[in-house]
Coordinates of C-alpha atoms (C1' of nucleotides) in Angstrom, one line a residue:
Chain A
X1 CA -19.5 10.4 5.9
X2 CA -18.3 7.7 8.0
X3 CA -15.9 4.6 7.3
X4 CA -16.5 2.8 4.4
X5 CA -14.7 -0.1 3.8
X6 CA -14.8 -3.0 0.5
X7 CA -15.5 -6.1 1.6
X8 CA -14.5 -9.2 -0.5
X9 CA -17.6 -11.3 0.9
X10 CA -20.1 -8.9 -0.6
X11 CA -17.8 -7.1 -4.0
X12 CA -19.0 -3.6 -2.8
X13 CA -18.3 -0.8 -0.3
X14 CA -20.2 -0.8 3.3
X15 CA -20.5 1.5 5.8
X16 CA -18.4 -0.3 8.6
X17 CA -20.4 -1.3 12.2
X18 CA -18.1 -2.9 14.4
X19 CA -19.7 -6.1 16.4
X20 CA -19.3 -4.6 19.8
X21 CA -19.8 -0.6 19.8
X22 CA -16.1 1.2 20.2
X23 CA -14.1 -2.3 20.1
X24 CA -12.6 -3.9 16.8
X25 CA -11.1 -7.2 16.4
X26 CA -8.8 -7.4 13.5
X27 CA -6.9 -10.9 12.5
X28 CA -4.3 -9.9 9.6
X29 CA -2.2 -13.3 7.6
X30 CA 0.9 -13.0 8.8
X31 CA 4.3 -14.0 7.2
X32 CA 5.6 -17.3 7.0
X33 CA 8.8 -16.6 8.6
X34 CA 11.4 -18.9 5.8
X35 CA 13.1 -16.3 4.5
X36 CA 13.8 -12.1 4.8
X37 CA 10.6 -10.1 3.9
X38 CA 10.2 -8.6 0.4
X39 CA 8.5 -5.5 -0.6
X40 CA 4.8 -7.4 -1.3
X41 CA 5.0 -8.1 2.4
X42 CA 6.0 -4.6 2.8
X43 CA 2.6 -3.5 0.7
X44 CA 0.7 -5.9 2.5
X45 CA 1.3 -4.7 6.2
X46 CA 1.9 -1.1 5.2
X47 CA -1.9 -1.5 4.1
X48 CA -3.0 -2.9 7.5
X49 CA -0.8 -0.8 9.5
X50 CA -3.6 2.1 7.9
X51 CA -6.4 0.3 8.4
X52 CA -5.4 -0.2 12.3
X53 CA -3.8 3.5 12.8
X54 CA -7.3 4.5 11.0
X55 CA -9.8 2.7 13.5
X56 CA -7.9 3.9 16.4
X57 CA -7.8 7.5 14.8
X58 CA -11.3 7.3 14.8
X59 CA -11.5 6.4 18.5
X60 CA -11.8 2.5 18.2
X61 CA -10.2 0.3 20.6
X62 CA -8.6 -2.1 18.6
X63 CA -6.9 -5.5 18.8
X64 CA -4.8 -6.6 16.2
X65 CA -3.7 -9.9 15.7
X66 CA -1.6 -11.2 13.5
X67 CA -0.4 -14.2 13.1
X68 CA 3.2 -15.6 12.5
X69 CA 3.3 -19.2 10.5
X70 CA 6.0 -21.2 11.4
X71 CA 4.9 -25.0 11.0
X72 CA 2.2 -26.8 8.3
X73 CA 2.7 -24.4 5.2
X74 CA 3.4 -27.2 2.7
X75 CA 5.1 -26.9 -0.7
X76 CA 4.1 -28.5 -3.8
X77 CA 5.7 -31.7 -3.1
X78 CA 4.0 -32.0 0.2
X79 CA 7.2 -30.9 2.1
X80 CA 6.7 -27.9 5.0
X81 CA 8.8 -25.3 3.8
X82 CA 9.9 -24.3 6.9
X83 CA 11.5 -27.8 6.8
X84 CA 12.9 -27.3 3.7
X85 CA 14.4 -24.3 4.6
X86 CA 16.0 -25.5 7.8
X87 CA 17.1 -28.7 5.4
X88 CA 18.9 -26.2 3.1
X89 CA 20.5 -24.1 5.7
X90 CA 21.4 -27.2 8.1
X91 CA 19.6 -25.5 10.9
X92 CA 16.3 -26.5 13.1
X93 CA 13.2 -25.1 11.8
X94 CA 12.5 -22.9 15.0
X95 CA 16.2 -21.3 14.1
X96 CA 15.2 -20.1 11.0
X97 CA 11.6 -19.3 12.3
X98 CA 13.4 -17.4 14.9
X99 CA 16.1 -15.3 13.0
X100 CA 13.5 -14.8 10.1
X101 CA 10.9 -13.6 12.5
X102 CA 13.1 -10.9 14.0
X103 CA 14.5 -9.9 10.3
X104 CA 10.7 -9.2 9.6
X105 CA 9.8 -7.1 12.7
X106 CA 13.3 -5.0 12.0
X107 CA 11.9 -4.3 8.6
X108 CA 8.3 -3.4 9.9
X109 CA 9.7 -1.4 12.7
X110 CA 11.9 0.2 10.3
X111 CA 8.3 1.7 8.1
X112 CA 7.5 2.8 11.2
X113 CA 4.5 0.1 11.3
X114 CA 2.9 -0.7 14.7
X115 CA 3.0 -3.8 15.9
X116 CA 0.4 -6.1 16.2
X117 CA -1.2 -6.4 20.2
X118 CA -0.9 -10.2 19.5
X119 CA 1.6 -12.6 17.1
X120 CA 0.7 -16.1 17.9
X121 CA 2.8 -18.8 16.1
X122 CA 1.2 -22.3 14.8
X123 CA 3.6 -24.1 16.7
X124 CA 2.3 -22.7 20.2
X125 CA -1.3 -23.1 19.2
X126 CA -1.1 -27.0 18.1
X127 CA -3.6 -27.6 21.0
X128 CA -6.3 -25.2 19.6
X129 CA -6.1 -26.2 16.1
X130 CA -6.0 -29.9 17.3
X131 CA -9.2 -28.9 19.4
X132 CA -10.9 -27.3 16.1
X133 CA -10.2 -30.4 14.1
X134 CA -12.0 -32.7 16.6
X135 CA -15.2 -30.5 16.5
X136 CA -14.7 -30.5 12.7
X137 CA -14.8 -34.4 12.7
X138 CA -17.6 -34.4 15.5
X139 CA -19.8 -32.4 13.7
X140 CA -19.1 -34.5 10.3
X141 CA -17.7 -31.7 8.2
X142 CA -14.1 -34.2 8.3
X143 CA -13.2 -37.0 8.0
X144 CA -10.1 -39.3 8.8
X145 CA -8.2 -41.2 6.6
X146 CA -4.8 -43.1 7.6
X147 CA -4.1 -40.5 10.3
X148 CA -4.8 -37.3 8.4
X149 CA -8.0 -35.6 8.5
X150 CA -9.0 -33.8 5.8
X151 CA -12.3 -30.9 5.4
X152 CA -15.3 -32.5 3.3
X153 CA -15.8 -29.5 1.0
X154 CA -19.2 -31.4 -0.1
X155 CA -20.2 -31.2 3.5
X156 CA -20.3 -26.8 3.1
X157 CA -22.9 -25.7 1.1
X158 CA -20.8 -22.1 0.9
X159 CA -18.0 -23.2 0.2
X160 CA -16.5 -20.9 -2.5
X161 CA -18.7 -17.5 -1.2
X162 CA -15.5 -15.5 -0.4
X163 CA -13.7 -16.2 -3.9
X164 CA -16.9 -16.9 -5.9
X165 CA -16.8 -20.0 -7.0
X166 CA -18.3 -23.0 -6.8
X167 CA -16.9 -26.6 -6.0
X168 CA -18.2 -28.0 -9.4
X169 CA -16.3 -24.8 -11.5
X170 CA -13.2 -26.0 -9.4
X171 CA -13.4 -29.6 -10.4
X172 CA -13.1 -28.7 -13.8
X173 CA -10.0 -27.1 -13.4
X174 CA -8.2 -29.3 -11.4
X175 CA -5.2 -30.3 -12.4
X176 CA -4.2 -34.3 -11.6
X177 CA -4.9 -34.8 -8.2
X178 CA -1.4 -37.0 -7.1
X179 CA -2.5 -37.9 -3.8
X180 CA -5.8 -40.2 -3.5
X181 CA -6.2 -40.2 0.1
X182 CA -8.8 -37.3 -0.5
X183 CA -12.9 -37.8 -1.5
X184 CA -13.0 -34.8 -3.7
X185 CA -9.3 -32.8 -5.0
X186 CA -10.8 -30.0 -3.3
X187 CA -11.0 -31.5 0.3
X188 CA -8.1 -30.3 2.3
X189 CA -6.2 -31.2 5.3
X190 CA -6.4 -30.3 8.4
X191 CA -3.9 -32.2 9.9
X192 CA -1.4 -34.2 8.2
X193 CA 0.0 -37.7 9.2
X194 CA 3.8 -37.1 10.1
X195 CA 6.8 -39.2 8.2
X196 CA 9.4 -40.8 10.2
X197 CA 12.0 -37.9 8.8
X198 CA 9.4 -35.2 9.9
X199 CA 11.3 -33.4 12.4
X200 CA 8.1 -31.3 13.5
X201 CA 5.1 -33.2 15.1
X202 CA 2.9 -33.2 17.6
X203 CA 0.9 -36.2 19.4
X204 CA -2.7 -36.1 18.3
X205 CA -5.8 -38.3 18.5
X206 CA -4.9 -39.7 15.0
X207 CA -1.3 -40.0 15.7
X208 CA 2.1 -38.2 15.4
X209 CA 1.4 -35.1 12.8
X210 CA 1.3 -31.7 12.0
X211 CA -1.6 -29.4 11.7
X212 CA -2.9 -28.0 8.1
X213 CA -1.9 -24.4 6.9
X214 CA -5.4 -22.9 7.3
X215 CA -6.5 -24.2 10.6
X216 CA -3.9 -21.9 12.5
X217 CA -5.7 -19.0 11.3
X218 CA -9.0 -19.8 12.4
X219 CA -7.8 -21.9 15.5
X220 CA -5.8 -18.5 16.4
X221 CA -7.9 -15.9 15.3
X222 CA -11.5 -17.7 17.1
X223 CA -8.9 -17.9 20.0
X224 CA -7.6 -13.9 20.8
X225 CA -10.9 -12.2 18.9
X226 CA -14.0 -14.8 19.3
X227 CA -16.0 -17.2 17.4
X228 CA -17.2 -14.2 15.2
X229 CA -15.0 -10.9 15.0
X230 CA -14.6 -7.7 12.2
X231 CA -12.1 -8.1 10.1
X232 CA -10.0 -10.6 8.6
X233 CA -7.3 -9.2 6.1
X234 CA -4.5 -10.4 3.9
X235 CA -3.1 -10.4 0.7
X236 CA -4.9 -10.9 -2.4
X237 CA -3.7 -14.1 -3.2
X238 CA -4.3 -15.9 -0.1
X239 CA -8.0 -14.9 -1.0
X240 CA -8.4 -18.5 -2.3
X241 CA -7.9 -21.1 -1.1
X242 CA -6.5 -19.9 2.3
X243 CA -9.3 -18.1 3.5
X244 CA -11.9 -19.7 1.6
X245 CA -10.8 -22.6 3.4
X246 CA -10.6 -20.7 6.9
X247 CA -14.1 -19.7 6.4
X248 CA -15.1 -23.1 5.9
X249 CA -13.6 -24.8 9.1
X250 CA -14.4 -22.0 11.3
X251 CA -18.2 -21.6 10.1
X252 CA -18.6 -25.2 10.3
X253 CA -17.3 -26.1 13.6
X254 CA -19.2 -23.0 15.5
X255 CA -22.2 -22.6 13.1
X256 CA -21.9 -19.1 13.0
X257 CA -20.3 -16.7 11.0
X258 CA -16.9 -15.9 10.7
X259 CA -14.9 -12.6 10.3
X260 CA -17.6 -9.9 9.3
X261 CA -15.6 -7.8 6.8
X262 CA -12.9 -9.2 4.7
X263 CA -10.1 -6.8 3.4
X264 CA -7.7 -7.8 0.2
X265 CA -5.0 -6.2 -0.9
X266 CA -3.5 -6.4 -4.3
X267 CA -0.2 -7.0 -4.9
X268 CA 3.3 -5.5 -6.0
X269 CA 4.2 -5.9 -9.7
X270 CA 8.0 -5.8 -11.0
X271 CA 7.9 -4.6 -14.9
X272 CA 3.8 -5.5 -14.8
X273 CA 4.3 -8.9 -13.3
X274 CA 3.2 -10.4 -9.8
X275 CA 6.4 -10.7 -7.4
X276 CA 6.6 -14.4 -6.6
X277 CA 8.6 -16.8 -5.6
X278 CA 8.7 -19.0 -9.0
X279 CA 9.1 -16.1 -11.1
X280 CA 11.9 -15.6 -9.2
X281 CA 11.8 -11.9 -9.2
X282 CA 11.1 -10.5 -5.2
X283 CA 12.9 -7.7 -4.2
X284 CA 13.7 -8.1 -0.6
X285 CA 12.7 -4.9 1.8
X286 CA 16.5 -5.2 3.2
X287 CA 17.5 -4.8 -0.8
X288 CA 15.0 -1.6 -1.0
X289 CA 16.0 0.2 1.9
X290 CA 19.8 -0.3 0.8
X291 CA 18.5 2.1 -2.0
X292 CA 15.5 4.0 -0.3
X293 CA 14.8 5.3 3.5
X294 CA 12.1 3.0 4.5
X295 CA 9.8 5.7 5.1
X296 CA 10.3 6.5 1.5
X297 CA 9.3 2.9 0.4
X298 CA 5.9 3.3 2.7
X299 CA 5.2 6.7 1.5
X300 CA 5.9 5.0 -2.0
X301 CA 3.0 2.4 -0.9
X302 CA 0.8 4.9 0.4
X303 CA 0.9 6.8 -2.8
X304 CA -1.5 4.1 -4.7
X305 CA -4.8 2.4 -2.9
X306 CA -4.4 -0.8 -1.5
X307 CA -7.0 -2.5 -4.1
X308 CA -4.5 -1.4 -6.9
X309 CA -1.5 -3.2 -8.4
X310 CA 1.4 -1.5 -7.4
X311 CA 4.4 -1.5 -9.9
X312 CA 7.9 -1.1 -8.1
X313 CA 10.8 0.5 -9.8
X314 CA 13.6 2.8 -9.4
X315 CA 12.1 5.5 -11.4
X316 CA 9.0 5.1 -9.3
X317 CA 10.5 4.9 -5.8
X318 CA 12.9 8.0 -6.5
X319 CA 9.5 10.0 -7.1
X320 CA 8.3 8.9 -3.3
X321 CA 11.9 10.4 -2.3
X322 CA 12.1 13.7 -3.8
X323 CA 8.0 14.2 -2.7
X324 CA 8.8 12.7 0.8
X325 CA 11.9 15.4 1.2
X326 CA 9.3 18.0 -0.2
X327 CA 6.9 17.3 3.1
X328 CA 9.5 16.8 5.3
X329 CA 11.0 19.8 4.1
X330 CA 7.7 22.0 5.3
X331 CA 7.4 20.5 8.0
X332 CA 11.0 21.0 9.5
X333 CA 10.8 24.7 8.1
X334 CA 7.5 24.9 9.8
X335 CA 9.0 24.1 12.9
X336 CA 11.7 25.8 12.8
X337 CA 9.5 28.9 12.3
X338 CA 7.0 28.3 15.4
X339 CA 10.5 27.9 17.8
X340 CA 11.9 31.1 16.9
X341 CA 8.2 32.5 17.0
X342 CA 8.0 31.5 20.7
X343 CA 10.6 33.8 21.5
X344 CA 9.2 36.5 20.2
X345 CA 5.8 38.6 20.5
X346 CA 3.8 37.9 16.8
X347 CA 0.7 38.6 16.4
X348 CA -0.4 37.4 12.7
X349 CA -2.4 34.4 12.3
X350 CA -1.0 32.2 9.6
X351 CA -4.4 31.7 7.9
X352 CA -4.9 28.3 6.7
X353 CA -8.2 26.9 7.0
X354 CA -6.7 23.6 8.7
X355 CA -10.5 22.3 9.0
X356 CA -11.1 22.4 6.0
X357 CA -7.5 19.7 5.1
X358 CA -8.7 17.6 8.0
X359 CA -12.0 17.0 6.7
X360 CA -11.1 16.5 3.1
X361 CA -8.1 14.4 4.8
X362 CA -10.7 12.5 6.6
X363 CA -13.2 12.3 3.9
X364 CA -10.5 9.9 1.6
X365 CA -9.9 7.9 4.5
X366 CA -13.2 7.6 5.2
X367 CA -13.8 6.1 1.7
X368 CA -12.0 2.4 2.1
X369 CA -8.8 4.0 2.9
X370 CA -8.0 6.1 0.0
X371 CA -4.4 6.9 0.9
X372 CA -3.3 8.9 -2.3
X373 CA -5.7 11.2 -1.9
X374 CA -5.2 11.9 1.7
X375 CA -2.1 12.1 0.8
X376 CA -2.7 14.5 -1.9
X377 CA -4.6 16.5 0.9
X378 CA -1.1 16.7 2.7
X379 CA 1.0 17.7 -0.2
X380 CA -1.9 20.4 -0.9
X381 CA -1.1 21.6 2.5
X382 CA 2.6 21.5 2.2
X383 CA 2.2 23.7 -0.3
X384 CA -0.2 26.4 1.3
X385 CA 2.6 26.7 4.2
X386 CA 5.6 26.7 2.4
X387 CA 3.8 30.0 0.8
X388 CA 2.7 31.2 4.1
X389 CA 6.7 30.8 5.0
X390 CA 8.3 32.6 2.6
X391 CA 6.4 35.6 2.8
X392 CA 8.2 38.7 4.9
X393 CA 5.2 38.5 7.4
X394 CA 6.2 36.9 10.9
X395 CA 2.9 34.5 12.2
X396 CA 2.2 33.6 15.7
X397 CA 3.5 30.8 17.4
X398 CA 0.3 30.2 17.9
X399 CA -0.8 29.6 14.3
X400 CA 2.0 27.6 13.2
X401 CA 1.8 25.3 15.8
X402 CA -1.7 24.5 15.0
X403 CA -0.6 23.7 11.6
X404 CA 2.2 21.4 12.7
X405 CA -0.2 19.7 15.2
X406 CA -2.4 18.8 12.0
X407 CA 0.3 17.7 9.9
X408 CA 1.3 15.2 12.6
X409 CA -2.0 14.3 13.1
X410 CA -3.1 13.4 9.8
X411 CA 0.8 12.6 8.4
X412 CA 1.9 11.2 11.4
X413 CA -0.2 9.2 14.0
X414 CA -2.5 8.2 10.8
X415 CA -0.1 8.0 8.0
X416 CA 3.1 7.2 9.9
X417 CA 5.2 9.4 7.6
X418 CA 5.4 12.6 9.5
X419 CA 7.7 12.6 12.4
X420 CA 6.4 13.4 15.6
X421 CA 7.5 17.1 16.8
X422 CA 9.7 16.4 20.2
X423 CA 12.7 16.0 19.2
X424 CA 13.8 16.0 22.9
X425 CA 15.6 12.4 22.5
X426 CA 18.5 13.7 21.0
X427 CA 21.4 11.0 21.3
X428 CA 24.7 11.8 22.6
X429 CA 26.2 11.1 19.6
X430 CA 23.9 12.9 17.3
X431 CA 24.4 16.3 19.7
X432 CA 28.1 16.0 18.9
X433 CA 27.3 16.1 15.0
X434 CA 25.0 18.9 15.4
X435 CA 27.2 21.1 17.2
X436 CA 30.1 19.9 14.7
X437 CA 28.1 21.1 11.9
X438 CA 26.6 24.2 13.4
X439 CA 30.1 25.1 13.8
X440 CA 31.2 24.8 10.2
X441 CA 27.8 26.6 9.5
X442 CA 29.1 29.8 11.6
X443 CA 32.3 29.6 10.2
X444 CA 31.0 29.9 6.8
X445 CA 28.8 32.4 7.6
X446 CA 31.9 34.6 8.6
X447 CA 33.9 33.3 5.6
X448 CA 30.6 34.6 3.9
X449 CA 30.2 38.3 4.8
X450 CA 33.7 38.9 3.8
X451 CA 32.5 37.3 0.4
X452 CA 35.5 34.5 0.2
X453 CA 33.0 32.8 -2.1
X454 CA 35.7 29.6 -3.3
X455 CA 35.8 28.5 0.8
X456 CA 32.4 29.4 1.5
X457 CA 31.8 26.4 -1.2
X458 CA 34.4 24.4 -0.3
X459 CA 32.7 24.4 3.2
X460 CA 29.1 23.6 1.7
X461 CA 30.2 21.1 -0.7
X462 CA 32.4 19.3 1.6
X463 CA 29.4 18.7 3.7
X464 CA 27.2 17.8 1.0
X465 CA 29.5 15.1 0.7
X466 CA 28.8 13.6 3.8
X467 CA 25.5 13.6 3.2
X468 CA 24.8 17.4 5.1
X469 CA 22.8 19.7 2.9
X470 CA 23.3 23.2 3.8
X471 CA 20.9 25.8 2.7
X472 CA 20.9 29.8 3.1
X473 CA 18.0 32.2 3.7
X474 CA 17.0 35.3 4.2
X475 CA 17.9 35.2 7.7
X476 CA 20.6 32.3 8.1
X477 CA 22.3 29.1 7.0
X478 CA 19.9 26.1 8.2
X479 CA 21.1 22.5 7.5
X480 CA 19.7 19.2 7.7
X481 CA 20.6 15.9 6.8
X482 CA 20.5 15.3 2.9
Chain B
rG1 C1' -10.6 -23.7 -20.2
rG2 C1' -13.4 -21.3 -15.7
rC3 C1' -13.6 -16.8 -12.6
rG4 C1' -11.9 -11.8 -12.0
rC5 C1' -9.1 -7.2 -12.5
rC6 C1' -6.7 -3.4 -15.2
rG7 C1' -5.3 0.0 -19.5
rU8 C1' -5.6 8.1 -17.2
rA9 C1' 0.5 13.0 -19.5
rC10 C1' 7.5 11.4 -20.1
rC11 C1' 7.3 8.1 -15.0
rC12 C1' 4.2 6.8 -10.6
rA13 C1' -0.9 7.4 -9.5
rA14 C1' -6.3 9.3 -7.6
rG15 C1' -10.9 10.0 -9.8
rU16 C1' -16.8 5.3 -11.3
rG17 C1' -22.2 10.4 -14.7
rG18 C1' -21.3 17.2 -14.5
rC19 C1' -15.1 22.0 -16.2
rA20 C1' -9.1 15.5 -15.5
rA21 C1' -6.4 15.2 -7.7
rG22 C1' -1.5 14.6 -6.0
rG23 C1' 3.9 13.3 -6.4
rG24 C1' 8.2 13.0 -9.7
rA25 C1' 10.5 14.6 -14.2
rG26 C1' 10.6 18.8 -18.1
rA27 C1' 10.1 24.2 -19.6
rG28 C1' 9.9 29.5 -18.2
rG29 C1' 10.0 33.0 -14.1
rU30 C1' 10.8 35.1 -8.8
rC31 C1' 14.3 34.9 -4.7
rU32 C1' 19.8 34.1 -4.3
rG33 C1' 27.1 35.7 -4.7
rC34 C1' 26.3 30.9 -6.6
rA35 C1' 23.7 26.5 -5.2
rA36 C1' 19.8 24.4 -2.6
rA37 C1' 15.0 24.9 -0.9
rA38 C1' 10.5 27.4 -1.8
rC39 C1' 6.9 30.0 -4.5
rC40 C1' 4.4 31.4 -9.4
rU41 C1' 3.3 30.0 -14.5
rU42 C1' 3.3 25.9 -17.8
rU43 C1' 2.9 20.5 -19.5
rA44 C1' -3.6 15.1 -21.2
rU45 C1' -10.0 19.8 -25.3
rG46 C1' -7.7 14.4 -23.3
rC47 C1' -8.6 9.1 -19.9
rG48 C1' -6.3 1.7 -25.1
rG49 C1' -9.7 1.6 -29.9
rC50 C1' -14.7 1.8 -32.1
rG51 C1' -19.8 2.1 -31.4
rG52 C1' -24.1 3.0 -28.1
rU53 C1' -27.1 5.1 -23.7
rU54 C1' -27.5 10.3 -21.8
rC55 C1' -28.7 17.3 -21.9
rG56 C1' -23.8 15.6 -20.3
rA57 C1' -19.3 9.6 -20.1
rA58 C1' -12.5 8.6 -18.1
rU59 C1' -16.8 7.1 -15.3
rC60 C1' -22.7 3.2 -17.6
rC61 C1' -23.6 -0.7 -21.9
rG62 C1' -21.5 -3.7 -26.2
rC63 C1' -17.6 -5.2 -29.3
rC64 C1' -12.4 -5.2 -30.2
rC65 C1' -7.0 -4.6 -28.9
rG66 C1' -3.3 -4.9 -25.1
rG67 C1' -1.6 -6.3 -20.0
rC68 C1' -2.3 -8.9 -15.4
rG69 C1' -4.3 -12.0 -11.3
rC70 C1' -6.7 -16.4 -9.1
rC71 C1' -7.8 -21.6 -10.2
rU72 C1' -0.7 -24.4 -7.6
rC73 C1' 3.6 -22.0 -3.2
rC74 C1' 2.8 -16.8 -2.3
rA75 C1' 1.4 -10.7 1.2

RNA sequence: GGCGCCGUACCCAAGUGGCAAGGGAGAGGUCUGCAAAACCUUUAUGCGGCGGUUCGAAUCCGCCCGGCGCCUCCA
């Protein structure tokens, strides 16, 4: 088996061949950075975030690019909302671009998401996109009209391939077209004459204006990965017309194709309805993680594919907590285990056949990402050790650490839930709590064998209080952070 | 109206022709001073409904019911 991903273009799986041998190029919709990131965004690059952590798994060199949209995303009304933001707030646009951009880069750090190689903004790109319009226009695929230029859909036989549609099913559904500068209601712009009160605009061959919302993504994307790269993702509902549109400009202006491979994913659901900004009902990812750990809310994502609807609730999300503690839990025991096993001289092999986990693991990965069962894989695991672990018999160091290598393998460089092992960066701080716990923990153990039961609890519930779970085996107390 | 998707246990959610993954919750048990954690057992003869194709269907086909998405800002 090898990868297998669904590509929107062609509706079915393919087996995935990278342009150049051992390199992918991967362009990713970013945010428009108006306001704090909520948890569709958090579905969205949680996705991606696999998809990239996957290729690289598999030995690809990858770039990631990933754009960030700070100028020509026009509302409704024909306003740029970053404008309108920056109107509300009484701020300049590249203030709120600027806070909001480093509010959603805490919250993807935060999910333990890598970041992309590359986040180019629109406004630091004008001179590209102006460049792609001026081929557009050479080549007759635009057309000008009162200093805005606008894509001739008529011109693109195709256009309509990504979302399947066709430009004459359109025109029946249009609603009133309000502004008549266009030939056909489904021509769009690619760059937009500025107002006098426009406060962002850039000098251009048709005058003071502002580029179009799609052209930065093919202007930016053509720039950092080439006229023709892998894979283009974003969320299902920029499917049309974002990228249909994206896949018109850029075809047309280099007469070859665009982005090979075309990844969707679907989108979060509150109470069976699409999260969105008219329906008013977004949960921001700062309001989640108030409630849940972020690596709760990405092991949450990861628990359903990316091509599926994903319905976010309470009920829901405290599920991803109790099974997130539950792998956590084996893998802290687990390690725990293998350091006092280096210290002594064991010689039984814990006897998990860990090839057989990693190719099942790699088998649901292999087939378009299938997260839940990879990590059902990992749960299966978690199970086999905890077993193993509470048996009398004392395993190698040897053996366990081969298991704990797997689990941060698969759970951890791929998945991003599993903490890496070294836990040599221990703060200052944090070094002070531990010893101040351990030392309740040996008081209590004292208080313990002389069977002063009423303290012993008083100690353990005390700390369960401040959030320190204490928990007695066989052969000790262990603790950890509840 | 056009195009498309979905309906699997109490909740979340995989599975697209061969005995229904996984997580949570529930029940019983083991361990334990108690608790926690963990382990074992258990929880859908059933996959919205009705037909059809097939040796065999959650999976394919048809109809019906219910929900949703895109066509307009959105990840």
């Amino acid at each position: 088996m090898s990868l297998h991903l669904y590509n929107t273009l062609t509706r079915q799986k393919e087996a995935f061949k990278p342009i150049h041998e051992g390199f992918v190029g991967i362009y990713v919709c970013g945010p428009t950075v108006y306001s704090d990131s909520h948890v569709g965004h958090g579905k969205s690059y949680v996705s991606f975030d696999i998809v990239v952590r996957y290729l690289r798994y598999l030995g690809y060199k990858v770039l990631y690019v990933q754009n960030i949209t700070d100028v020509g995303h026009l509302l409704d009304d024909g306003e740029d909302r970053m404008l309108r933001q920056a109107r509300i707030e009484k701020l300049h646009p590249m203030q709120i671009a600027e806070t909001i951009l480093r509010s959603y880069f805490e919250d993807m750090d935060a999910m333990g998401l890598v970041r992309p190689d590359i986040s180019p903004r629109a406004s630091g790109h004008i001179t590209e996109q102006i460049e792609l319009v001026k081929a557009l226009l050479d080549k007759g695929y635009a057309y000008e009209v009162n200093g805005s230029v606008y894509f001739d859909v008529r011109k693109y036989a195709d256009y309509g391939k990504l979302s399947g549609r066709t430009v004459e099913e359109m025109l029946e559904g249009t609603r009133v077209e309000v502004r008549s500068e266009k030939k056909n209601p489904q021509d769009f712009a690619l760059w937009k004459r500025a107002e006098p009160e426009h406060i962002m605009r850039w000098p251009s061959p048709w005058g003071e204006g502002f580029p179009g919302w799609h052209v930065e993504c093919s202007a930016m994307s053509m720039k950092y990965l080439g006229e023709q790269f892998d894979i283009h993702g974003g969320g299902l509902d920029n499917q049309f017309p974002h990228h249909e549109c994206e896949i018109a400009q850029s075809e047309c202006a280099t007469g070859r194709p665009f982005a090979n491979y075309w990844i969707h994913n679907n989108l979060v659901t509150v109470n069976g309805q699409k999260m969105s900004k008219s329906i008013g009902n977004q949960i921001t990812l700062k309001d989640a993680f108030k409630k849940f750990d972020p690596l709760v809310v990405r092991l949450f994502i990861l628990q359903s594919h990316y091509r599926s609807t994903l319905d976010f609730s309470d009920e829901a999300l405290l599920g991803a907590k109790s099974g997130l503690e539950k792998l956590l839990n084996t893998v802290r025991n687990l390690r725990t285990e293998a350091a006092k096993a280096r210290g002594e001289s064991r010689a039984a092999a814990a006897a998990i056949d860990l090839e057989s986990y990693r190719s099942r693991f790699l088998a649901a990965m292999d087939d378009d990402f299938n997260t839940p069962q990879a990590t059902a894989v990992l749960f299966d695991l978690s199970r086999e050790v905890n077993a193993l672990l509470s048996l009398e018999t004392k395993f190698s160091a040897a053996s366990l650490e081969a298991i704990d290598a797997l689990l941060e393998d698969l759970g951890g460089r791929v998945l991003g839930i599993v903490p890496e092992g070294s836990h040599a960066g221990l703060r200052a701080d944090m070094k002070l709590e531990a010893d101040l716990v351990q030392l309740l923990v040996d008081l209590r153990a004292e208080v313990r064998a002389q069977k002063l039961w009423p303290l012993s609890d008083r100690i353990r519930d005390g700390l369960k209080k401040l959030g320190i779970v204490l928990e007695d085996k066989k052969d000790g107390t262990v603790w950890r952070k509840g």
